[in-house]
PDB file of N, CA and C in Angstrom:
ATOM      1  N   MET A  14      71.905 148.807 190.794  1.00 53.00           N
ATOM      2  CA  MET A  14      72.192 148.341 192.136  1.00 53.00           C
ATOM      3  C   MET A  14      71.470 147.017 192.365  1.00 53.00           C
ATOM      4  N   ARG A  15      72.143 146.110 192.991  1.00 61.00           N
ATOM      5  CA  ARG A  15      71.584 144.799 193.298  1.00 61.00           C
ATOM      6  C   ARG A  15      70.738 144.888 194.566  1.00 61.00           C
ATOM      7  N   VAL A  16      69.548 144.343 194.495  1.00 67.00           N
ATOM      8  CA  VAL A  16      68.649 144.357 195.646  1.00 67.00           C
ATOM      9  C   VAL A  16      68.616 142.958 196.230  1.00 67.00           C
ATOM     10  N   ASP A  17      68.987 142.834 197.499  1.00 80.00           N
ATOM     11  CA  ASP A  17      68.913 141.538 198.162  1.00 80.00           C
ATOM     12  C   ASP A  17      68.586 141.736 199.634  1.00 80.00           C
ATOM     13  N   SER A  18      68.460 140.620 200.341  1.00 86.00           N
ATOM     14  CA  SER A  18      68.033 140.701 201.739  1.00 86.00           C
ATOM     15  C   SER A  18      69.058 141.407 202.618  1.00 86.00           C
ATOM     16  N   SER A  19      70.347 141.305 202.280  1.00 90.00           N
ATOM     17  CA  SER A  19      71.346 141.985 203.107  1.00 90.00           C
ATOM     18  C   SER A  19      71.199 143.503 202.991  1.00 90.00           C
ATOM     19  N   LEU A  20      70.794 143.989 201.823  1.00 92.00           N
ATOM     20  CA  LEU A  20      70.560 145.425 201.658  1.00 92.00           C
ATOM     21  C   LEU A  20      69.330 145.865 202.453  1.00 92.00           C
ATOM     22  N   LEU A  21      68.313 145.008 202.504  1.00 93.00           N
ATOM     23  CA  LEU A  21      67.126 145.320 203.306  1.00 93.00           C
ATOM     24  C   LEU A  21      67.486 145.381 204.790  1.00 93.00           C
ATOM     25  N   ILE A  22      68.320 144.460 205.256  1.00 94.00           N
ATOM     26  CA  ILE A  22      68.773 144.481 206.657  1.00 94.00           C
ATOM     27  C   ILE A  22      69.535 145.772 206.931  1.00 94.00           C
ATOM     28  N   GLN A  23      70.396 146.176 206.007  1.00 92.00           N
ATOM     29  CA  GLN A  23      71.146 147.421 206.168  1.00 92.00           C
ATOM     30  C   GLN A  23      70.192 148.612 206.231  1.00 92.00           C
ATOM     31  N   ALA A  24      69.176 148.624 205.374  1.00 92.00           N
ATOM     32  CA  ALA A  24      68.192 149.713 205.377  1.00 92.00           C
ATOM     33  C   ALA A  24      67.440 149.756 206.701  1.00 92.00           C
ATOM     34  N   MET A  25      67.086 148.581 207.225  1.00 92.00           N
ATOM     35  CA  MET A  25      66.398 148.520 208.521  1.00 92.00           C
ATOM     36  C   MET A  25      67.315 149.001 209.634  1.00 92.00           C
ATOM     37  N   ARG A  26      68.570 148.549 209.613  1.00 91.00           N
ATOM     38  CA  ARG A  26      69.510 148.941 210.667  1.00 91.00           C
ATOM     39  C   ARG A  26      69.683 150.458 210.683  1.00 91.00           C
ATOM     40  N   GLU A  27      69.831 151.075 209.517  1.00 90.00           N
ATOM     41  CA  GLU A  27      69.989 152.528 209.464  1.00 90.00           C
ATOM     42  C   GLU A  27      68.704 153.238 209.881  1.00 90.00           C
ATOM     43  N   GLY A  28      67.555 152.678 209.515  1.00 88.00           N
ATOM     44  CA  GLY A  28      66.283 153.249 209.956  1.00 88.00           C
ATOM     45  C   GLY A  28      66.121 153.172 211.461  1.00 88.00           C
ATOM     46  N   VAL A  29      66.547 152.055 212.038  1.00 87.00           N
ATOM     47  CA  VAL A  29      66.489 151.870 213.491  1.00 87.00           C
ATOM     48  C   VAL A  29      67.408 152.874 214.174  1.00 87.00           C
ATOM     49  N   ASN A  30      68.601 153.069 213.625  1.00 86.00           N
ATOM     50  CA  ASN A  30      69.545 154.025 214.214  1.00 86.00           C
ATOM     51  C   ASN A  30      68.997 155.447 214.166  1.00 86.00           C
ATOM     52  N   GLN A  31      68.297 155.794 213.085  1.00 85.00           N
ATOM     53  CA  GLN A  31      67.711 157.134 212.973  1.00 85.00           C
ATOM     54  C   GLN A  31      66.588 157.323 213.984  1.00 85.00           C
ATOM     55  N   GLY A  32      65.847 156.263 214.262  1.00 81.00           N
ATOM     56  CA  GLY A  32      64.726 156.346 215.195  1.00 81.00           C
ATOM     57  C   GLY A  32      65.093 156.001 216.621  1.00 81.00           C
ATOM     58  N   HIS A  33      66.359 155.630 216.843  1.00 81.00           N
ATOM     59  CA  HIS A  33      66.861 155.284 218.174  1.00 81.00           C
ATOM     60  C   HIS A  33      66.062 154.149 218.816  1.00 81.00           C
ATOM     61  N   LEU A  34      65.771 153.117 218.022  1.00 85.00           N
ATOM     62  CA  LEU A  34      65.055 151.942 218.521  1.00 85.00           C
ATOM     63  C   LEU A  34      66.031 150.787 218.691  1.00 85.00           C
ATOM     64  N   PRO A  35      65.820 149.956 219.698  1.00 90.00           N
ATOM     65  CA  PRO A  35      66.664 148.761 219.817  1.00 90.00           C
ATOM     66  C   PRO A  35      66.266 147.713 218.774  1.00 90.00           C
ATOM     67  N   LEU A  36      67.252 147.006 218.246  1.00 90.00           N
ATOM     68  CA  LEU A  36      66.984 145.962 217.257  1.00 90.00           C
ATOM     69  C   LEU A  36      66.074 144.879 217.817  1.00 90.00           C
ATOM     70  N   THR A  37      66.162 144.627 219.123  1.00 91.00           N
ATOM     71  CA  THR A  37      65.315 143.588 219.720  1.00 91.00           C
ATOM     72  C   THR A  37      63.839 143.951 219.609  1.00 91.00           C
ATOM     73  N   ASP A  38      63.512 145.244 219.691  1.00 92.00           N
ATOM     74  CA  ASP A  38      62.111 145.667 219.532  1.00 92.00           C
ATOM     75  C   ASP A  38      61.604 145.366 218.127  1.00 92.00           C
ATOM     76  N   ILE A  39      62.454 145.583 217.136  1.00 92.00           N
ATOM     77  CA  ILE A  39      62.073 145.292 215.753  1.00 92.00           C
ATOM     78  C   ILE A  39      61.861 143.792 215.590  1.00 92.00           C
ATOM     79  N   GLY A  40      62.758 142.998 216.137  1.00 94.00           N
ATOM     80  CA  GLY A  40      62.609 141.545 216.071  1.00 94.00           C
ATOM     81  C   GLY A  40      61.323 141.080 216.729  1.00 94.00           C
ATOM     82  N   MET A  41      60.980 141.670 217.867  1.00 94.00           N
ATOM     83  CA  MET A  41      59.740 141.293 218.558  1.00 94.00           C
ATOM     84  C   MET A  41      58.520 141.666 217.722  1.00 94.00           C
ATOM     85  N   GLN A  42      58.540 142.830 217.075  1.00 93.00           N
ATOM     86  CA  GLN A  42      57.421 143.242 216.219  1.00 93.00           C
ATOM     87  C   GLN A  42      57.205 142.257 215.079  1.00 93.00           C
ATOM     88  N   LEU A  43      58.301 141.644 214.620  1.00 94.00           N
ATOM     89  CA  LEU A  43      58.218 140.695 213.512  1.00 94.00           C
ATOM     90  C   LEU A  43      57.986 139.265 213.988  1.00 94.00           C
ATOM     91  N   GLY A  44      57.948 139.062 215.303  1.00 95.00           N
ATOM     92  CA  GLY A  44      57.713 137.728 215.843  1.00 95.00           C
ATOM     93  C   GLY A  44      58.950 136.846 215.861  1.00 95.00           C
ATOM     94  N   TRP A  45      60.129 137.455 215.827  1.00 96.00           N
ATOM     95  CA  TRP A  45      61.376 136.701 215.826  1.00 96.00           C
ATOM     96  C   TRP A  45      61.839 136.462 217.253  1.00 96.00           C
ATOM     97  N   SER A  46      62.532 135.356 217.462  1.00 96.00           N
ATOM     98  CA  SER A  46      63.165 135.098 218.755  1.00 96.00           C
ATOM     99  C   SER A  46      64.387 136.012 218.878  1.00 96.00           C
ATOM    100  N   GLY A  47      64.909 136.103 220.080  1.00 94.00           N
ATOM    101  CA  GLY A  47      66.107 136.910 220.295  1.00 94.00           C
ATOM    102  C   GLY A  47      67.285 136.407 219.483  1.00 94.00           C
ATOM    103  N   ASP A  48      67.434 135.076 219.410  1.00 96.00           N
ATOM    104  CA  ASP A  48      68.537 134.501 218.634  1.00 96.00           C
ATOM    105  C   ASP A  48      68.386 134.787 217.147  1.00 96.00           C
ATOM    106  N   LYS A  49      67.169 134.656 216.632  1.00 96.00           N
ATOM    107  CA  LYS A  49      66.955 134.925 215.206  1.00 96.00           C
ATOM    108  C   LYS A  49      67.249 136.388 214.901  1.00 96.00           C
ATOM    109  N   THR A  50      66.792 137.282 215.767  1.00 95.00           N
ATOM    110  CA  THR A  50      67.054 138.709 215.567  1.00 95.00           C
ATOM    111  C   THR A  50      68.552 138.969 215.521  1.00 95.00           C
ATOM    112  N   LYS A  51      69.268 138.421 216.494  1.00 95.00           N
ATOM    113  CA  LYS A  51      70.720 138.612 216.563  1.00 95.00           C
ATOM    114  C   LYS A  51      71.400 138.046 215.317  1.00 95.00           C
ATOM    115  N   ASN A  52      70.999 136.851 214.895  1.00 96.00           N
ATOM    116  CA  ASN A  52      71.622 136.212 213.736  1.00 96.00           C
ATOM    117  C   ASN A  52      71.316 136.945 212.434  1.00 96.00           C
ATOM    118  N   ILE A  53      70.114 137.458 212.300  1.00 94.00           N
ATOM    119  CA  ILE A  53      69.768 138.190 211.075  1.00 94.00           C
ATOM    120  C   ILE A  53      70.532 139.505 211.006  1.00 94.00           C
ATOM    121  N   PHE A  54      70.550 140.263 212.095  1.00 93.00           N
ATOM    122  CA  PHE A  54      71.228 141.555 212.055  1.00 93.00           C
ATOM    123  C   PHE A  54      72.746 141.431 212.048  1.00 93.00           C
ATOM    124  N   SER A  55      73.286 140.280 212.437  1.00 93.00           N
ATOM    125  CA  SER A  55      74.735 140.074 212.355  1.00 93.00           C
ATOM    126  C   SER A  55      75.143 139.501 211.004  1.00 93.00           C
ATOM    127  N   GLY A  56      74.167 139.067 210.203  1.00 91.00           N
ATOM    128  CA  GLY A  56      74.467 138.528 208.884  1.00 91.00           C
ATOM    129  C   GLY A  56      74.649 137.026 208.842  1.00 91.00           C
ATOM    130  N   ARG A  57      74.516 136.351 209.972  1.00 94.00           N
ATOM    131  CA  ARG A  57      74.669 134.888 209.998  1.00 94.00           C
ATOM    132  C   ARG A  57      73.494 134.163 209.368  1.00 94.00           C
ATOM    133  N   THR A  58      72.314 134.770 209.438  1.00 93.00           N
ATOM    134  CA  THR A  58      71.105 134.161 208.886  1.00 93.00           C
ATOM    135  C   THR A  58      70.526 135.103 207.842  1.00 93.00           C
ATOM    136  N   ARG A  59      70.140 134.535 206.717  1.00 92.00           N
ATOM    137  CA  ARG A  59      69.511 135.339 205.662  1.00 92.00           C
ATOM    138  C   ARG A  59      68.013 135.429 205.912  1.00 92.00           C
ATOM    139  N   LEU A  60      67.410 136.462 205.369  1.00 93.00           N
ATOM    140  CA  LEU A  60      65.961 136.616 205.469  1.00 93.00           C
ATOM    141  C   LEU A  60      65.268 135.631 204.533  1.00 93.00           C
ATOM    142  N   SER A  61      64.178 135.071 204.998  1.00 93.00           N
ATOM    143  CA  SER A  61      63.348 134.245 204.122  1.00 93.00           C
ATOM    144  C   SER A  61      62.444 135.174 203.310  1.00 93.00           C
ATOM    145  N   SER A  62      61.810 134.628 202.296  1.00 91.00           N
ATOM    146  CA  SER A  62      60.888 135.450 201.499  1.00 91.00           C
ATOM    147  C   SER A  62      59.719 135.929 202.355  1.00 91.00           C
ATOM    148  N   ASP A  63      59.273 135.091 203.303  1.00 93.00           N
ATOM    149  CA  ASP A  63      58.202 135.513 204.214  1.00 93.00           C
ATOM    150  C   ASP A  63      58.657 136.663 205.105  1.00 93.00           C
ATOM    151  N   ASP A  64      59.914 136.601 205.573  1.00 94.00           N
ATOM    152  CA  ASP A  64      60.453 137.690 206.391  1.00 94.00           C
ATOM    153  C   ASP A  64      60.455 139.000 205.605  1.00 94.00           C
ATOM    154  N   VAL A  65      60.906 138.938 204.355  1.00 93.00           N
ATOM    155  CA  VAL A  65      60.956 140.142 203.515  1.00 93.00           C
ATOM    156  C   VAL A  65      59.555 140.712 203.331  1.00 93.00           C
ATOM    157  N   LEU A  66      58.597 139.853 203.037  1.00 92.00           N
ATOM    158  CA  LEU A  66      57.217 140.307 202.849  1.00 92.00           C
ATOM    159  C   LEU A  66      56.661 140.917 204.133  1.00 92.00           C
ATOM    160  N   ASN A  67      56.935 140.294 205.283  1.00 94.00           N
ATOM    161  CA  ASN A  67      56.465 140.835 206.565  1.00 94.00           C
ATOM    162  C   ASN A  67      57.084 142.197 206.859  1.00 94.00           C
ATOM    163  N   ILE A  68      58.364 142.352 206.569  1.00 94.00           N
ATOM    164  CA  ILE A  68      59.049 143.624 206.818  1.00 94.00           C
ATOM    165  C   ILE A  68      58.466 144.721 205.936  1.00 94.00           C
ATOM    166  N   LEU A  69      58.332 144.422 204.653  1.00 94.00           N
ATOM    167  CA  LEU A  69      57.859 145.447 203.721  1.00 94.00           C
ATOM    168  C   LEU A  69      56.377 145.747 203.884  1.00 94.00           C
ATOM    169  N   SER A  70      55.624 144.821 204.455  1.00 93.00           N
ATOM    170  CA  SER A  70      54.183 145.029 204.652  1.00 93.00           C
ATOM    171  C   SER A  70      53.862 145.780 205.935  1.00 93.00           C
ATOM    172  N   ASP A  71      54.835 145.922 206.815  1.00 93.00           N
ATOM    173  CA  ASP A  71      54.597 146.549 208.116  1.00 93.00           C
ATOM    174  C   ASP A  71      55.137 147.982 208.122  1.00 93.00           C
ATOM    175  N   PRO A  72      54.261 148.987 208.107  1.00 92.00           N
ATOM    176  CA  PRO A  72      54.737 150.374 208.085  1.00 92.00           C
ATOM    177  C   PRO A  72      55.431 150.800 209.379  1.00 92.00           C
ATOM    178  N   ASN A  73      55.340 149.999 210.435  1.00 90.00           N
ATOM    179  CA  ASN A  73      55.987 150.332 211.704  1.00 90.00           C
ATOM    180  C   ASN A  73      57.446 149.901 211.757  1.00 90.00           C
ATOM    181  N   ILE A  74      57.892 149.132 210.774  1.00 91.00           N
ATOM    182  CA  ILE A  74      59.294 148.728 210.713  1.00 91.00           C
ATOM    183  C   ILE A  74      60.039 149.814 209.946  1.00 91.00           C
ATOM    184  N   PRO A  75      61.005 150.474 210.595  1.00 91.00           N
ATOM    185  CA  PRO A  75      61.674 151.598 209.938  1.00 91.00           C
ATOM    186  C   PRO A  75      62.607 151.142 208.816  1.00 91.00           C
ATOM    187  N   ILE A  76      62.544 151.858 207.709  1.00 90.00           N
ATOM    188  CA  ILE A  76      63.486 151.692 206.603  1.00 90.00           C
ATOM    189  C   ILE A  76      64.053 153.075 206.332  1.00 90.00           C
ATOM    190  N   SER A  77      65.365 153.154 206.237  1.00 89.00           N
ATOM    191  CA  SER A  77      66.033 154.434 206.048  1.00 89.00           C
ATOM    192  C   SER A  77      65.521 155.156 204.804  1.00 89.00           C
ATOM    193  N   ASP A  78      65.558 156.487 204.847  1.00 86.00           N
ATOM    194  CA  ASP A  78      65.123 157.319 203.722  1.00 86.00           C
ATOM    195  C   ASP A  78      66.223 157.545 202.690  1.00 86.00           C
ATOM    196  N   PHE A  79      67.396 156.957 202.890  1.00 90.00           N
ATOM    197  CA  PHE A  79      68.497 157.180 201.959  1.00 90.00           C
ATOM    198  C   PHE A  79      68.124 156.719 200.554  1.00 90.00           C
ATOM    199  N   LYS A  80      68.666 157.397 199.573  1.00 89.00           N
ATOM    200  CA  LYS A  80      68.326 157.146 198.169  1.00 89.00           C
ATOM    201  C   LYS A  80      68.557 155.688 197.769  1.00 89.00           C
ATOM    202  N   ARG A  81      69.602 155.056 198.275  1.00 89.00           N
ATOM    203  CA  ARG A  81      69.912 153.683 197.856  1.00 89.00           C
ATOM    204  C   ARG A  81      68.866 152.671 198.328  1.00 89.00           C
ATOM    205  N   TYR A  82      67.978 153.075 199.249  1.00 91.00           N
ATOM    206  CA  TYR A  82      66.936 152.170 199.741  1.00 91.00           C
ATOM    207  C   TYR A  82      65.556 152.531 199.190  1.00 91.00           C
ATOM    208  N   ARG A  83      65.527 153.463 198.245  1.00 91.00           N
ATOM    209  CA  ARG A  83      64.256 153.947 197.719  1.00 91.00           C
ATOM    210  C   ARG A  83      63.389 152.823 197.163  1.00 91.00           C
ATOM    211  N   MET A  84      64.005 151.792 196.566  1.00 91.00           N
ATOM    212  CA  MET A  84      63.213 150.707 195.978  1.00 91.00           C
ATOM    213  C   MET A  84      62.414 149.958 197.032  1.00 91.00           C
ATOM    214  N   PHE A  85      62.951 149.828 198.241  1.00 92.00           N
ATOM    215  CA  PHE A  85      62.204 149.163 199.315  1.00 92.00           C
ATOM    216  C   PHE A  85      60.993 149.997 199.733  1.00 92.00           C
ATOM    217  N   ARG A  86      61.179 151.302 199.768  1.00 91.00           N
ATOM    218  CA  ARG A  86      60.063 152.175 200.141  1.00 91.00           C
ATOM    219  C   ARG A  86      58.968 152.140 199.074  1.00 91.00           C
ATOM    220  N   ARG A  87      59.355 152.049 197.810  1.00 92.00           N
ATOM    221  CA  ARG A  87      58.363 151.953 196.730  1.00 92.00           C
ATOM    222  C   ARG A  87      57.598 150.635 196.804  1.00 92.00           C
ATOM    223  N   ILE A  88      58.308 149.555 197.066  1.00 92.00           N
ATOM    224  CA  ILE A  88      57.642 148.253 197.200  1.00 92.00           C
ATOM    225  C   ILE A  88      56.669 148.296 198.371  1.00 92.00           C
ATOM    226  N   ARG A  89      57.105 148.897 199.482  1.00 92.00           N
ATOM    227  CA  ARG A  89      56.231 149.003 200.655  1.00 92.00           C
ATOM    228  C   ARG A  89      54.967 149.793 200.314  1.00 92.00           C
ATOM    229  N   GLN A  90      55.124 150.911 199.627  1.00 92.00           N
ATOM    230  CA  GLN A  90      53.958 151.720 199.251  1.00 92.00           C
ATOM    231  C   GLN A  90      52.999 150.923 198.379  1.00 92.00           C
ATOM    232  N   ALA A  91      53.541 150.156 197.438  1.00 93.00           N
ATOM    233  CA  ALA A  91      52.690 149.349 196.554  1.00 93.00           C
ATOM    234  C   ALA A  91      51.968 148.260 197.342  1.00 93.00           C
ATOM    235  N   LEU A  92      52.667 147.615 198.276  1.00 91.00           N
ATOM    236  CA  LEU A  92      52.037 146.575 199.099  1.00 91.00           C
ATOM    237  C   LEU A  92      50.923 147.152 199.963  1.00 91.00           C
ATOM    238  N   LEU A  93      51.191 148.293 200.576  1.00 90.00           N
ATOM    239  CA  LEU A  93      50.187 148.901 201.447  1.00 90.00           C
ATOM    240  C   LEU A  93      48.986 149.403 200.644  1.00 90.00           C
ATOM    241  N   ALA A  94      49.239 149.958 199.463  1.00 90.00           N
ATOM    242  CA  ALA A  94      48.134 150.418 198.610  1.00 90.00           C
ATOM    243  C   ALA A  94      47.297 149.235 198.146  1.00 90.00           C
ATOM    244  N   SER A  95      47.957 148.140 197.830  1.00 87.00           N
ATOM    245  CA  SER A  95      47.245 146.931 197.403  1.00 87.00           C
ATOM    246  C   SER A  95      46.396 146.376 198.542  1.00 87.00           C
ATOM    247  N   ALA A  96      46.942 146.399 199.752  1.00 79.00           N
ATOM    248  CA  ALA A  96      46.198 145.895 200.918  1.00 79.00           C
ATOM    249  C   ALA A  96      44.974 146.766 201.192  1.00 79.00           C
ATOM    250  N   GLU A  97      45.111 148.076 201.035  1.00 78.00           N
ATOM    251  CA  GLU A  97      43.973 148.976 201.248  1.00 78.00           C
ATOM    252  C   GLU A  97      42.901 148.761 200.190  1.00 78.00           C
ATOM    253  N   GLY A  98      43.318 148.436 198.977  1.00 72.00           N
ATOM    254  CA  GLY A  98      42.372 148.220 197.897  1.00 72.00           C
ATOM    255  C   GLY A  98      41.543 146.960 198.061  1.00 72.00           C
ATOM    256  N   HIS A  99      42.054 145.999 198.840  1.00 65.00           N
ATOM    257  CA  HIS A  99      41.341 144.740 199.053  1.00 65.00           C
ATOM    258  C   HIS A  99      40.431 144.765 200.272  1.00 65.00           C
ATOM    259  N   GLU A 100      40.456 145.846 201.013  1.00 60.00           N
ATOM    260  CA  GLU A 100      39.618 145.926 202.224  1.00 60.00           C
ATOM    261  C   GLU A 100      38.232 146.395 201.904  1.00 60.00           C
TER     262      GLU A 100
END
């Protein structure tokens, strides 16, 4: 399976739907403007590498538990474990 930013957006969208959170709240947590949030979730704007790192480093940003998104959850676990090891 190909891993790219559009798949991460899909994983976030499904995670948000499972948690019944508005997409605007997720955008605010990431420091995005309303327009950027709308453009990213509509597919008009791609995620930057910094956006991907911020999403995967923040355990409060929901990512769906579906099997096809498992690689994002593993990356998140590794990032969080690495951050704890440096404290």
